[in-house]
Coordinates of C-alpha atoms and ligand atoms in Angstrom, one line a residue:
X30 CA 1.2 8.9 16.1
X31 CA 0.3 7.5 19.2
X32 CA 1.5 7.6 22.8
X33 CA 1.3 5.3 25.8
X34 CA -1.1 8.3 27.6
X35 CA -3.8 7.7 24.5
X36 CA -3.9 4.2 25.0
X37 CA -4.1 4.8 29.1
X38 CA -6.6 7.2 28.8
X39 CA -8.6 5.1 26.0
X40 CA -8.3 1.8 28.5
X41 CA -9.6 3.8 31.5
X42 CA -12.5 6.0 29.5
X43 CA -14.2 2.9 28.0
X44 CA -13.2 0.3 30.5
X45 CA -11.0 -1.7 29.6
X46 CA -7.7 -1.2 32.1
X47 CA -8.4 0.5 35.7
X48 CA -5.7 1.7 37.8
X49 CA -6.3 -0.7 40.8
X50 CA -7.3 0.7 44.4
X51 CA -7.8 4.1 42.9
X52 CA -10.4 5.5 45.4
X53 CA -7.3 4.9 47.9
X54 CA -4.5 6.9 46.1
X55 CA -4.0 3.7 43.7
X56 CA -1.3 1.0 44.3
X57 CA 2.0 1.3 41.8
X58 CA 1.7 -1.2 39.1
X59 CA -1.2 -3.1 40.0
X60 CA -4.0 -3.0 37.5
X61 CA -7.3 -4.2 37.1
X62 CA -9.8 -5.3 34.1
X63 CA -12.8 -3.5 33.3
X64 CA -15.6 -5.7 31.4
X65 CA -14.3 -4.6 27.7
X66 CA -11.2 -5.6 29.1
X67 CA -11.7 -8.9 30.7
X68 CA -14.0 -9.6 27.6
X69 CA -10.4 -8.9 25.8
X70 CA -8.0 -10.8 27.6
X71 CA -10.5 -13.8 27.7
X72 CA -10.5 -14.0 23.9
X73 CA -6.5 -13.6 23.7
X74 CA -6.2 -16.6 26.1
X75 CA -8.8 -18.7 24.3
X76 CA -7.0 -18.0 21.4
X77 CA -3.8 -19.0 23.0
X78 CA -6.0 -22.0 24.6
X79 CA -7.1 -22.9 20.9
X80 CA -3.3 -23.1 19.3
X81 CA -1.7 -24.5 21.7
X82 CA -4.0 -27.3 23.6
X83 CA -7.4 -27.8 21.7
X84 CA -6.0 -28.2 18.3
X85 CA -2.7 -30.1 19.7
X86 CA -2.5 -34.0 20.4
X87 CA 0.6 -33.4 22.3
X88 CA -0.1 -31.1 24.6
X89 CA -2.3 -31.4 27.9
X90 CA -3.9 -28.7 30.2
X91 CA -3.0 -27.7 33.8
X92 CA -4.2 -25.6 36.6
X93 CA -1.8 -25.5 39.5
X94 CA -1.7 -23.6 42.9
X95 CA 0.1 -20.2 42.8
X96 CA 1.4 -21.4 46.3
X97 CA 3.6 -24.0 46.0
X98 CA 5.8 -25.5 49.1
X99 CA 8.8 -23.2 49.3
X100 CA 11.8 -25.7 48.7
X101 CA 10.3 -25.3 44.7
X102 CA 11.8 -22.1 44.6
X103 CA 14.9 -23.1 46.4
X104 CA 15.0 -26.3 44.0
X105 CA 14.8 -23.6 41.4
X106 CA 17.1 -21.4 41.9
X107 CA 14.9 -18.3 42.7
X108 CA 15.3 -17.8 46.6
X109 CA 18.9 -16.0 46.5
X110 CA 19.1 -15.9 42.7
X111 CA 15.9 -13.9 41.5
X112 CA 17.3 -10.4 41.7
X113 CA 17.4 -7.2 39.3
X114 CA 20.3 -4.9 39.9
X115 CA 19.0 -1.5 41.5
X116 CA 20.0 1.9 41.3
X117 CA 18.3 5.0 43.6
X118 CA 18.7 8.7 43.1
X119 CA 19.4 10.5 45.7
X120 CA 18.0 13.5 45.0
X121 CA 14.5 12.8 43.7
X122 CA 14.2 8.8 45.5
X123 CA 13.5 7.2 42.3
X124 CA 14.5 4.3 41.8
X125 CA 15.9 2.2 38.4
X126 CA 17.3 -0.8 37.0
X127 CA 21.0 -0.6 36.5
X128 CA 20.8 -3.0 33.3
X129 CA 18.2 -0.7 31.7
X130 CA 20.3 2.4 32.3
X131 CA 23.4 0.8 30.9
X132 CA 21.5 -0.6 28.2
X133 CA 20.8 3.4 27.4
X134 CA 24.3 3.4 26.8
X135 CA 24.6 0.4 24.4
X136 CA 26.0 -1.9 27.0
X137 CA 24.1 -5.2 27.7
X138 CA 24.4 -6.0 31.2
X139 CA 21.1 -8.7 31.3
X140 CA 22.5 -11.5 34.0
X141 CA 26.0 -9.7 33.8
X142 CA 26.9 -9.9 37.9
X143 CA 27.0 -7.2 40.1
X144 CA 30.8 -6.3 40.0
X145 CA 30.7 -6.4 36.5
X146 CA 27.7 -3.7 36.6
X147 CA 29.6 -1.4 38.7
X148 CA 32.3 -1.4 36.8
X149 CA 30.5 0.0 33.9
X150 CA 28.7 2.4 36.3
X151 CA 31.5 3.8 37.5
X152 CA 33.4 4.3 34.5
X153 CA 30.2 6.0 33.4
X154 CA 30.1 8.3 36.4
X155 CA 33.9 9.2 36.3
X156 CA 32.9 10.1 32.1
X157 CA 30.4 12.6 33.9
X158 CA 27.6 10.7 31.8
X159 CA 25.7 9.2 34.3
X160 CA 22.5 10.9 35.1
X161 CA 19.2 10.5 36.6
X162 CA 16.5 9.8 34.4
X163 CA 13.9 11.8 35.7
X164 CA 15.3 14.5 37.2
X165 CA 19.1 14.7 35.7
X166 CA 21.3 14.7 39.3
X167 CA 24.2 12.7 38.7
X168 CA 24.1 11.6 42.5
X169 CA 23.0 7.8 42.0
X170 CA 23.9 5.0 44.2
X171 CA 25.5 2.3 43.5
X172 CA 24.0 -0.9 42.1
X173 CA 22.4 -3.0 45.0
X174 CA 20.8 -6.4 44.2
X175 CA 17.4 -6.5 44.8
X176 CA 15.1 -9.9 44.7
X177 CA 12.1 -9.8 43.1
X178 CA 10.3 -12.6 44.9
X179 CA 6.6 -11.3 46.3
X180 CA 6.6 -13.2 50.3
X181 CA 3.7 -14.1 52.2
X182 CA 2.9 -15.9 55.3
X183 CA 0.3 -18.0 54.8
X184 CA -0.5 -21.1 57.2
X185 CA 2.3 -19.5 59.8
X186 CA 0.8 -19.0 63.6
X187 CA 2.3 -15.7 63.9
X188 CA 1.3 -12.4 61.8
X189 CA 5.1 -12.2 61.5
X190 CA 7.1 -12.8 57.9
X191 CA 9.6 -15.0 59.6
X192 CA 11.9 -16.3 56.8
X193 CA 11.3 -19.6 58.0
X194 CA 7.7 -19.2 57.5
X195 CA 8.3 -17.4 54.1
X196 CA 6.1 -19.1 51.3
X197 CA 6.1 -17.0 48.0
X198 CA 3.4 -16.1 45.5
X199 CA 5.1 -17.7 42.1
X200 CA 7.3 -15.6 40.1
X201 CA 6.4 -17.4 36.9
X202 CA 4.0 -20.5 36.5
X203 CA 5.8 -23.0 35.4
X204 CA 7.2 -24.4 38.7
X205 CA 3.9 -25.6 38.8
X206 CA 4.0 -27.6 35.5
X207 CA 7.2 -29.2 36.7
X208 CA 5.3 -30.2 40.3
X209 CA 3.1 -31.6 38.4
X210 CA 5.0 -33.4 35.5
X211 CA 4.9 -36.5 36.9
X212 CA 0.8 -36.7 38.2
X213 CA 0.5 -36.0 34.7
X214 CA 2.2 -38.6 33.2
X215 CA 1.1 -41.3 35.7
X216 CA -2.9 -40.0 35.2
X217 CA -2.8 -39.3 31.2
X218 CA -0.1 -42.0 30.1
X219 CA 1.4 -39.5 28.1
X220 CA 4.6 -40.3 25.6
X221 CA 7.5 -37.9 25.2
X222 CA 7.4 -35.6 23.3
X223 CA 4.6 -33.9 25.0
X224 CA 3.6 -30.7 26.2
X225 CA 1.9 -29.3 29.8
X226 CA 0.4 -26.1 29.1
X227 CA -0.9 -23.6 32.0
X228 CA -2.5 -19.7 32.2
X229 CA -2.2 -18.3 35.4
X230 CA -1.2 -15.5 37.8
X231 CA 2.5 -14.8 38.7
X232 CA 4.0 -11.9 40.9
X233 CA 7.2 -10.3 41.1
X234 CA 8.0 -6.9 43.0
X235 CA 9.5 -5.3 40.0
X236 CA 11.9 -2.4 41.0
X237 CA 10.7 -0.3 38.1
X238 CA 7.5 -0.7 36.7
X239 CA 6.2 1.3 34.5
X240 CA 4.7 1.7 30.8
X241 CA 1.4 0.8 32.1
X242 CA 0.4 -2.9 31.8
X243 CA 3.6 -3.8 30.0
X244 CA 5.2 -4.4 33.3
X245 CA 3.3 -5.0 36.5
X246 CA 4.1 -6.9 39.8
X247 CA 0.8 -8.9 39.8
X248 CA 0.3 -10.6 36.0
X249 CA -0.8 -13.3 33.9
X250 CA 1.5 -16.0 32.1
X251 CA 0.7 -18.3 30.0
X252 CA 3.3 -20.8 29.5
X253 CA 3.8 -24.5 28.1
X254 CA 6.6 -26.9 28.7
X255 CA 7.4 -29.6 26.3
X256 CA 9.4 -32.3 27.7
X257 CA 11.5 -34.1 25.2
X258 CA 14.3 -36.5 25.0
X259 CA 17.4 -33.8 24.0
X260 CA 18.0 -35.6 20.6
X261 CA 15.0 -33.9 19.7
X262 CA 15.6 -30.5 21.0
X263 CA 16.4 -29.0 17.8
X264 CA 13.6 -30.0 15.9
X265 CA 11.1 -29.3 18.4
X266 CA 12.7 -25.9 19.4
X267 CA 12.3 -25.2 15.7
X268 CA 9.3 -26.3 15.7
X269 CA 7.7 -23.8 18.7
X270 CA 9.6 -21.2 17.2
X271 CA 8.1 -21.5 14.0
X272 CA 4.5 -22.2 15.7
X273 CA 4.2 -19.0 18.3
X274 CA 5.4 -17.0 15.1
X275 CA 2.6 -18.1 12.9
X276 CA 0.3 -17.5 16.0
X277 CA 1.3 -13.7 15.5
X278 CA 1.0 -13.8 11.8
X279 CA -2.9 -15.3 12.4
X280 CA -4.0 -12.7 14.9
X281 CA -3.4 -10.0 12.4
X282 CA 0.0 -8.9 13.7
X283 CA 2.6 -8.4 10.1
X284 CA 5.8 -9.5 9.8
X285 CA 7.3 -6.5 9.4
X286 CA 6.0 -5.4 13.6
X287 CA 7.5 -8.5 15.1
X288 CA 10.7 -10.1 15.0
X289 CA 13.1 -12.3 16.8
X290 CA 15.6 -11.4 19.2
X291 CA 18.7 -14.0 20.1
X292 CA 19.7 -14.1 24.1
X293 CA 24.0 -14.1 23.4
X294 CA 24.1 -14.4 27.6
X295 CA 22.6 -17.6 28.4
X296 CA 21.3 -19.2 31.7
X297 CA 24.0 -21.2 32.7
X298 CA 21.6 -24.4 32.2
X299 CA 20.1 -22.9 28.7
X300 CA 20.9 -24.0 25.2
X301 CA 19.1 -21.2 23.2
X302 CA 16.7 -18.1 23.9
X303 CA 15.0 -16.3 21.4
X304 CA 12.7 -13.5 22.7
X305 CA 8.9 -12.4 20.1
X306 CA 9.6 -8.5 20.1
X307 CA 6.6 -6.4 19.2
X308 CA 7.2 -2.7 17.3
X309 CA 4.5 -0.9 19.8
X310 CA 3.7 2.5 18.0
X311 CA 2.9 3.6 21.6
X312 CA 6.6 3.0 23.1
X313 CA 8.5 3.8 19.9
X314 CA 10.3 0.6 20.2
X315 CA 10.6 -3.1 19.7
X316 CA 9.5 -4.8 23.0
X317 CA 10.1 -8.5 24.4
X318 CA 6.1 -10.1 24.4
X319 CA 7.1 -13.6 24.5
X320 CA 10.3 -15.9 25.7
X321 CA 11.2 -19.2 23.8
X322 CA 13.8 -21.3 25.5
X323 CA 15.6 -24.4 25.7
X324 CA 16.3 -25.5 29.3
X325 CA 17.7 -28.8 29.2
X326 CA 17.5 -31.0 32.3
X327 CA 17.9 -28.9 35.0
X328 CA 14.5 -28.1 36.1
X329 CA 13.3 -32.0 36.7
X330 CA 16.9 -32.3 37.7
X331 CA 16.5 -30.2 40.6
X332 CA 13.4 -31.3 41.4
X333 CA 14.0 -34.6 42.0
X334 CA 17.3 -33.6 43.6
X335 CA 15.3 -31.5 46.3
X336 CA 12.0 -33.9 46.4
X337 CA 14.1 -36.9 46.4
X338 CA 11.4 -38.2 44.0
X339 CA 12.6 -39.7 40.8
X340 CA 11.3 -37.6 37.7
X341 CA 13.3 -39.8 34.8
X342 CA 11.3 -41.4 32.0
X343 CA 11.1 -44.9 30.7
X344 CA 10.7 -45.1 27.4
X345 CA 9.5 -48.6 26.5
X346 CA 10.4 -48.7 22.6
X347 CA 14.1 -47.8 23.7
X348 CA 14.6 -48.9 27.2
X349 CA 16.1 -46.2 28.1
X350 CA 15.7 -44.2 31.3
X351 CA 16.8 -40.2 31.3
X352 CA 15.7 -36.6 32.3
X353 CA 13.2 -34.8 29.9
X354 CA 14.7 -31.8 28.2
X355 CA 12.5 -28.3 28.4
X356 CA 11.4 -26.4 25.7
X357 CA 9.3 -23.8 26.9
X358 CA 7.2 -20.9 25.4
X359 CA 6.2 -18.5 27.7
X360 CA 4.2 -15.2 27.0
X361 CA 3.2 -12.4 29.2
X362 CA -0.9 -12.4 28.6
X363 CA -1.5 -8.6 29.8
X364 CA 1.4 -7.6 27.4
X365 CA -0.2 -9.5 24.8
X366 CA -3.6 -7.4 26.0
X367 CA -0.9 -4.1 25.4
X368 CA 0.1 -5.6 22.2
X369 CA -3.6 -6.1 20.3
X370 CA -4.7 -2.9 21.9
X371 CA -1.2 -1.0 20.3
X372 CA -1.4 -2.6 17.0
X373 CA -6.1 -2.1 16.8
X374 CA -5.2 1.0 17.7
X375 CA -6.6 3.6 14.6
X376 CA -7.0 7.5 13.7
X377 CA -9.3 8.2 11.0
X378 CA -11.2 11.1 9.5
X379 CA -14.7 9.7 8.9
X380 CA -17.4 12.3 7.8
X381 CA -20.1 13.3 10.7
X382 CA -24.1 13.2 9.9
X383 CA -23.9 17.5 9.5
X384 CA -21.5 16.6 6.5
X385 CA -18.1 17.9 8.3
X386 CA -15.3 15.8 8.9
X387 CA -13.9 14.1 12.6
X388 CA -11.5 11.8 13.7
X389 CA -13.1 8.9 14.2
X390 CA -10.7 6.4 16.9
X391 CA -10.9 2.5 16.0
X392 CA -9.9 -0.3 18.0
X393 CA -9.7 -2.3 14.6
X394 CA -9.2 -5.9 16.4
X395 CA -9.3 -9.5 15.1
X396 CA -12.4 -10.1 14.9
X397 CA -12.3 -13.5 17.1
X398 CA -10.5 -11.3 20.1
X399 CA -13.3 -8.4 19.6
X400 CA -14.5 -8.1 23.0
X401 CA -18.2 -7.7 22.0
X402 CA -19.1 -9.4 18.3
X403 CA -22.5 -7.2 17.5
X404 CA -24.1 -4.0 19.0
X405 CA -27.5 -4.1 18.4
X406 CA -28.9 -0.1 18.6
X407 CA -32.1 0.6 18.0
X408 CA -32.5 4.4 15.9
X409 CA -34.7 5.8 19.1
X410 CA -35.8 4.9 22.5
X411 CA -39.4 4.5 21.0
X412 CA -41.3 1.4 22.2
X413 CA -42.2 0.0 18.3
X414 CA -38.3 -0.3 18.1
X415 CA -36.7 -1.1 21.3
X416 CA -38.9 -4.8 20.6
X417 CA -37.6 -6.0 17.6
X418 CA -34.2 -5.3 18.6
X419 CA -34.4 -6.5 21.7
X420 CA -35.7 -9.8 20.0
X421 CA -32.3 -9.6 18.0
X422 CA -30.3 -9.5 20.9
X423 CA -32.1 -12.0 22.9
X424 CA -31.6 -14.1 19.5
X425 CA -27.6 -13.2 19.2
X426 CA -26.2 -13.4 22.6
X427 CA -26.8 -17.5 22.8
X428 CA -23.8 -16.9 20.4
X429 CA -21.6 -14.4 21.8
X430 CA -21.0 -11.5 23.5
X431 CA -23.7 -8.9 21.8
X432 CA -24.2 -5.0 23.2
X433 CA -27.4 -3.7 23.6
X434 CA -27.7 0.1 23.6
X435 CA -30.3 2.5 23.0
X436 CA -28.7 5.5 25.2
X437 CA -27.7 8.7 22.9
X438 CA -27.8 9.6 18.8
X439 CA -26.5 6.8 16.6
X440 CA -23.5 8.8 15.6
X441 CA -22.2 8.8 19.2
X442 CA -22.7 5.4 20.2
X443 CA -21.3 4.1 16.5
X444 CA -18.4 5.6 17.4
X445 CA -18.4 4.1 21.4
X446 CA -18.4 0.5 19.8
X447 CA -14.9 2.2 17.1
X448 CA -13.7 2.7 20.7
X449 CA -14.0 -0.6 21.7
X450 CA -13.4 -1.8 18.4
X451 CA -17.1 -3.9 17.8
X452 CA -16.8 -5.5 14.4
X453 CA -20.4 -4.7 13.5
X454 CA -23.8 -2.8 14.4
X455 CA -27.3 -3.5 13.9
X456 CA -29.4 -1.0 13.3
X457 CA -33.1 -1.0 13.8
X458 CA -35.3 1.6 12.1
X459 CA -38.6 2.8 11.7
X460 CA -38.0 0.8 7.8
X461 CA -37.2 -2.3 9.6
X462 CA -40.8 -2.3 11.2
X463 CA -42.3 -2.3 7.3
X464 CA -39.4 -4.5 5.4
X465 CA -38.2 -6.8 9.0
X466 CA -34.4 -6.3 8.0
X467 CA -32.0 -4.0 9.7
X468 CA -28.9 -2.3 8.9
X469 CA -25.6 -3.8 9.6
X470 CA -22.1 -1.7 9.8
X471 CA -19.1 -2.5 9.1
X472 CA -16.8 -1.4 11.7
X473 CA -13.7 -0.7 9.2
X474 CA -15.5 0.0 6.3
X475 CA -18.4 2.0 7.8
X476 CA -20.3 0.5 4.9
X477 CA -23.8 -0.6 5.4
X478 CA -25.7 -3.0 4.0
X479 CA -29.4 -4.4 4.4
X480 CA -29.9 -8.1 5.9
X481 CA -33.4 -9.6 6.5
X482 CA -33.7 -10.1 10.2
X483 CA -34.4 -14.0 10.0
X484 CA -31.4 -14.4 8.4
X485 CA -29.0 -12.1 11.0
X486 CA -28.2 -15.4 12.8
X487 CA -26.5 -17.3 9.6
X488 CA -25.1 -13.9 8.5
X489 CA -23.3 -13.8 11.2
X490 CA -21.9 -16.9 12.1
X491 CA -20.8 -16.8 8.8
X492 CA -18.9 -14.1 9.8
X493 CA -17.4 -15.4 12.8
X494 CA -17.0 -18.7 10.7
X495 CA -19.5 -20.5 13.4
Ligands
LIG517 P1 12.1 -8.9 31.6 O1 13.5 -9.1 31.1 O2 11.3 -7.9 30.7 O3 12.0 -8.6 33.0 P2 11.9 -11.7 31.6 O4 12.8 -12.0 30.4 O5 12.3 -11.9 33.0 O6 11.3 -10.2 31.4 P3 10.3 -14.0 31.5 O7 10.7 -14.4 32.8 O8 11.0 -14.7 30.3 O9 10.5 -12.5 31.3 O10 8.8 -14.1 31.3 C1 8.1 -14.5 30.2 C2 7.1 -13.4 29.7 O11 6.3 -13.0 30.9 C3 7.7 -12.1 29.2 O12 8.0 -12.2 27.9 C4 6.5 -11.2 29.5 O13 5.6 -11.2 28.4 C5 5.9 -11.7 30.7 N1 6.3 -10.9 31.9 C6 7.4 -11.1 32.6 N2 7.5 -10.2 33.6 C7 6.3 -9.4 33.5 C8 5.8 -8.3 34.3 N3 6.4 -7.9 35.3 N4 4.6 -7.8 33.9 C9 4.0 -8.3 32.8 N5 4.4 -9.3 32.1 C10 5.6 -9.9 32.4

């Protein structure tokens, strides 16, 4: 079994997640990449990239501002309506979100209103069963909404957050695809149904955030909007589910750790919500990674309402003029980093070179998100071997992303590239000066087998289906 402080302590140890501004006492939920780590969340968005633009004819790219003038999130309904329902203890000052807590009590109160959330909070209290999480006082406040919009004051004269000078960093990044919905159509002529796809940051000051990178106030979405005309909603809400679920299915992830879970409490504007939940071994529990929804009108509706800009399509074939419907996938990218880390995540016994046994940890990744592809180790530091296999790497990294090490015994740094989960090593020993082939491991099997060194480059592209 595994817990959340492995996979912390794994991240920080071999570089992949850094608590951010550490040297300063660290900054609550704010996390930053080390280079196994970028290397990881790179490949998980060009994956993402890969499925849902490059291999797509309906679907474009985008790159938008996360500032955005601040009527958008009037337009949207954010300013006054972006909130999560609070709770503090008194005693110990921490602080929690009402919904979660009820939800500990089998009561779903997502969106429920504030009255209604009291209610339940009281009745718990006067039941004697409400208690503080952490340290068990029942003296909690009441619930108090609290808005999770991240303000700055950019362009304002003063060094004052007036609210009149409020702009906000973007909660989510769609607001920008629907800013730019209509640039797009104008510049790439595109015909409904089509898609505007965009990965970028988004910030929200989370009351609670914890589990690590699971929830953070500064993250990465990725998220595509497909605007439709709504007799077509159901097929192509069908058709996205179905999609993002084989997406899952190709990275490795089985049916049996993800599955779907219905929204019964609806945005007022949304047709249907189905959220991807992930089994992480770490938490225990089936977690939301991704949100699929169907948003009818309302967000070009608004839009145009505020901008006074008309956002309806023409379509020629029909003459008929209307507001695109929404389907919209949207995915948390440094959950999905939380995700592939939980499910690579292996204990082993693996035999050690003095013929005992060890646990041996393996990031066993999809090869195509492997942060590094080959680690190329030559047996010693001697001079007759660090040139061939420094050849070898010079050869390989016009490819991808290949290690070179020659620090410490081959035992230890075999089991530094388990850690980060590199699909294969190279080898170079005193045998390869007399035969020019090296060894290559497997990083799941362990097994080794002996490739000519001219033919290392085919070998593995062939592997990485190149
Ligand atoms: P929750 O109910 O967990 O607060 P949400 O339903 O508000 O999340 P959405 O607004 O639908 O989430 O965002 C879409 C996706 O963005 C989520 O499925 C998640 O993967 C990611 N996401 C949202 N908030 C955060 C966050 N604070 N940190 C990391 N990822 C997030």
């Amino acid at each position: 079994m595994i817990d959340m402080e492995t996979l912390v302590s794994l991240c920080k140890r071999r570089g992949f997640v850094f608590p951010s501004s550490e040297i300063y006492g660290g900054m609550q939920a704010i996390y930053d990449y080390g280079h196994y780590g970028t290397l990881l969340k790179n490949n998980i968005r060009d994956a993402w990239w890969k499925d849902m633009v490059q291999y797509r004819d309906d679907v474009v790219g985008l790159d938008s501002a996360i500032f955005m003038h601040p009527t958008t999130w009037v337009a949207s309904g954010h300013v006054g309506g972006f909130n999560d329902p609070q709770i503090d203890c008194r005693k110990c000052k921490n602080r929690f979100r009402a919904d979660h807590i009820l939800e500990g009590f089998g009561i779903n109160a997502d969106k429920a209103p504030l009255d209604e959330i009291n209610a339940h909070l009281d009745r718990l209290r006067k039941e004697k069963k409400l208690k503080c999480r952490e340290c068990g006082s029942p003296d909690l406040t009441a619930a108090r909404i609290f808005s999770l919009m991240v303000k700055s004051n950019i362009g304002s004269p003063t060094d004052e957050l007036k609210e009149e000078n409020a702009v906000y960093l973007r909660p989510e990044t769609c607001g920008g695809i629907y800013l730019e919905y209509k640039n797009t159509i104008d510049a790439l002529h595109c015909k409904l149904p089509f898609g505007i796809a965009q990965v970028g940051k988004a910030f929200r000051n989370e009351i609670v955030a914890r589990q690590f990178i699971f929830r953070t106030r500064e993250f990465e979405q990725m998220e595509m909007q497909y605007f439709l005309h709504p007799d077509s909603m159901n097929k192509a809400y069908d058709m996205w589910k179905d999609t993002r679920w084989k997406w899952y299915r190709e990275y490795g992830i089985s049916e049996d750790e993800i599955r779907w879970y219905k929204h019964e409490k609806l945005a007022h504007y949304a047709s249907e919500a189905y959220d991807v939940e992930y089994r992480f071994k770490a938490l225990g529990e089936y977690k939301e990674v991704e949100g699929i929804h169907a948003r009818g009108d309302w967000d070009l509706s608004q839009h145009s309402k505020h901008s006074g800009v008309d956002l309806s399509y023409f379509d020629e074939k029909t003459g008929e003029r209307f507001i695109p419907h929404i389907a919209e996938t949207s995915v948390g990218l440094n959950r999905l980093v939380l995700m592939f880390i939980d499910h690579a995540y292996t204990e082993e016994q693996a035999p050690t070179a003095g013929g005992k046994e060890e646990t041996r940890v393996v990031l066993k990744f999809d090869k195509r998100l492997a942060p590094v592809k080959v680690a190329v180790l030559p047996l010693s530091k001697k001079e007759e071997l660090q040139k061939p296999a420094r050849d070898i790497w010079n050869t390989l990294k016009r490819l991808f992303i290949v290690e070179y090490d020659e620090t410490q015994s081959i035992g230890k740094r075999y089991r530094r590239q388990d850690e980060i989960g590199t699909p294969y090593c190279v080898t170079v020993d005193f045998d390869s000066l007399e035969d020019n082939a090296v060894t290559v491991r497997d990083r799941d099997t362990m097994a080794q087998e002996r490739i000519a060194i001219r033919e290392l480059e085919a070998f593995f592209k062939e592997k990485y289906a190149m």
